[in-house]
Amino acid sequence: MPHAVSTGTTIVAVEYAGGVVIGADSRVSTGTYISNRASDKITPLSDNAFLLRSGSAADTQLVSDYVRHMVHQHESQLQRPIDVPTVANLVMQIGYNNKNALSAAAMLVAGYDAATRQGHVYAVPIGGTMVRQKYAIDGSGSIFIYGYCDSEYKDDMTREEAESFVAEAIALAMSTDGSSGGVVRLVTVNEDGIFRRLHAGDKSVPRFGEEKDVHKDLTDKANAMQT
Amino acid sequence: MSSVGAGYDLSSTTFSPDGRVFQVEYAQKAVDNSGTVLGLRVRDGVVLAIEKPVISKLAVPGANRRILSADRSVGMAGAGLAADCRMVVNRARGECQNYKHFYGSAMPTEVLAERIASYVHLFTLYWSVRPCGASTLVAGCDQSGGERTPQLYLVEPNGVVQRFYGTALGKARQSAKSEIEKLDLSSMSAKEAVKAAAKIIYQVHDESKDKQFELEMTWIAPETDYEHRRVPADMLAEAEAEAKAAIEAMDE
Amino acid sequence: MQPSLPSHHPLLGPDTAILAAQQQSASASFFHNQRTNTAHQDANSNAVLAPASGAMPFTVAPPQAHAPFDAGALAFDAAITNAPPGAPNKHTTYPYVTGTSVLAIKYKDGIMMAADTLGAYGATKRYKSISRIVPAAPTTLVGAGGEISDFQYISKLLTELNDNDVIRDDGVVLKPREVFAYLQRVMYNRRNKFDPLWNSLVVGGVDQATGEAFLGTCSMIGVSYTDSHVATGFGNHLARPLFRNEQRDDMTEQEARALLEKALRVCYYRDKNSINKFVIGTVTKESGMKVSEPFSLSTEWGYDAFVHPTKHALGSW
């Protein structure tokens, strides 16, 4: 398959004091063509847990479909919301038991358990390892932001700090990785619920390095023309 | 019982004209003849106790257990045919292990009790098998939201599962149940329940009919880290001594 | 090289495999593992499913009766991947997230085992707090190098084994030698299915009854041996020469720890897939089993030749 549809992708998830913040870029490519420039790679698995998908779009969508099915069955038997570690475990089981079929499915699972008042972030990379982490990144763009994330991550961030940590990380990855781009989608899960946030367009996605000033000139000129 | 006999009590796949399945009722009789079994669900744990008749002076004390673990924190006390109890417990162990392997966490007691009930129920549906001659008390302490919730379920040969604060099975179930009703279970600690259970077993034991018995007792409590364990020997001895003393005091 | 495998039934094109998986859903065990799927496939599917051409299997599929949800059915077959028709079933062909060396030695009181906490993704040092030394039985530690997901699976098997001992509560628990024998069988069985668990394992512990220390290692293809000192991966080349010179079964705890730290340091200097974050586990008759908190070691970069690389020779170092 020369041109499988791939989410290329940068995905980031972080636990903060009181919940989790997760984020993803929106680029989907087929070869060098961007087949979807505003996709949503943050897929709900339960009322309080999400799957962040990277790698093959088809494979990871299938995984999320199966897990959502299992979550439904499980919740209707238990008569209570499923907890995040169990959701992560289901993703892992599928990843591990089908490691050859899913050789391009790298995923993160993140969510918040109201019962234990605890956020959870799990990495489930190719191969079906399952690792709980304070923050996790994956996707082709993630390799460009290991340094940023290791240096900027702090334990027990506030919600605002965590949201800018994730948004900045994804914007940075998008600036270097050709397979990541478009908009930055953020989801915050905490005691109060689920909050989606979108960073789209020239003003709200920061630019870096040698692209930075061009951006500034552009907006300045645009503003000048308008006035 | 007018319907007894009349040809409708030989198979569990045939109802009697008045809507009963006699083979299943007979299985219940096997349970009712058993040594008394007790389950108490209290504030911070669960206690299971069983009056185990000593079948022979040559029997090894502590052997032939009737209270077994299905999982690290699930206890099952069986009344009825010992071999049927063992079969049910083995099934429960398999269910618990499968669940933990797939979901990565311990099986909730309620789900386990329902699965055991479904399993037992299957034995009432086919001509080729005999109904299960065992009732089991399923005790657990589920973790939900950082808290532990004690649980006690009864699974009967007909496949019915019920949830209890406290219940009793076997020969002296009626008097044992009325003793349990006198207890304030919701404020009692597991440690206190161990003594209460011992006392009831000694109290309802029919000295005239039965010979010697052995008191087998397990608990799930903060003291056991919410795992299902046998009550330690010294604690058991103390509870038994207190039970005997209380009964002597009552007799006087 | 891919070993040749018994192929499918000639009539059964690769696309039909997914139907085979659905077919068996009613009878398959609750928890699926890869082994059962391939095994059942030939037996189950021939009669109903095999279309003459191997194409368009869905048109010949019998209607599916409603069956309770079965996790086993979730296993896709390798044949529905991108492999060309007729290609042999592939299982694990390379590891993804890997751990490096595990080192272990016997000493006076029992055994001591050490490893770093890295889970590497290729050459990326990705997961830095992975426990690769875990308790397997009351006096047995198991350490693993190689694929972390497979080790997590093995850990689960060991937990189940140990839980069974706890549940039976008959006073019988597994000894280190028995855990070792079990793992030998698991590893060898899987390699015979051409589906190896991609690990090198170290088993260490003390027999509670006799106080005798045990140390053994088992590779992914089931090769195993016991010795007074063992190591996996790079450790075989870097640590064991040190052990051969310095390890004695009667060395003290301090001596043993110093030797392991020395070996860990060498491994850290020369193994690019290692990090300076280690754990040491011990099993002794007296104080049972312990696994330390993670710690790091001092390193030395002050050698004259390092500081002045061109002092003794011209050209690049």
mmCIF file of C-alpha atoms in Angstrom, chain B residues 65 69-72 93 97-98 100-103 230, chain C residues 30-31 71 153 156 160 162-164 166-169:
data_model
loop_
_atom_site.group_PDB
_atom_site.id
_atom_site.type_symbol
_atom_site.label_atom_id
_atom_site.label_comp_id
_atom_site.label_asym_id
_atom_site.label_seq_id
_atom_site.Cartn_x
_atom_site.Cartn_y
_atom_site.Cartn_z
ATOM 1 C CA ARG B 65 -12.613 -26.455 54.046
ATOM 2 C CA SER B 69 -11.507 -17.874 47.983
ATOM 3 C CA ALA B 70 -12.630 -17.123 44.441
ATOM 4 C CA ASP B 71 -10.249 -14.209 44.128
ATOM 5 C CA ARG B 72 -7.818 -12.500 46.475
ATOM 6 C CA ARG B 93 -12.197 -18.632 40.186
ATOM 7 C CA GLN B 97 -9.252 -14.666 36.544
ATOM 8 C CA ASN B 98 -10.685 -14.079 33.069
ATOM 9 C CA LYS B 100 -8.917 -9.580 35.662
ATOM 10 C CA HIS B 101 -6.901 -10.694 32.662
ATOM 11 C CA PHE B 102 -9.095 -8.795 30.231
ATOM 12 C CA TYR B 103 -10.111 -5.678 32.147
ATOM 13 C CA ARG B 230 -9.075 -17.020 57.434
ATOM 14 C CA PHE C 30 -13.476 -15.349 26.646
ATOM 15 C CA PHE C 31 -9.994 -14.014 26.568
ATOM 16 C CA ALA C 71 -13.628 -10.395 23.228
ATOM 17 C CA TYR C 153 2.034 -10.122 29.464
ATOM 18 C CA LYS C 156 0.362 -10.941 34.165
ATOM 19 C CA GLU C 160 -2.156 -15.092 38.016
ATOM 20 C CA ASN C 162 0.838 -16.300 42.361
ATOM 21 C CA ASP C 163 -2.790 -15.305 42.939
ATOM 22 C CA ASN C 164 -3.743 -18.948 42.524
ATOM 23 C CA VAL C 166 -2.773 -17.178 47.545
ATOM 24 C CA ILE C 167 -6.346 -18.200 46.775
ATOM 25 C CA ARG C 168 -5.766 -21.893 47.437
ATOM 26 C CA ASP C 169 -4.192 -20.897 50.753
#
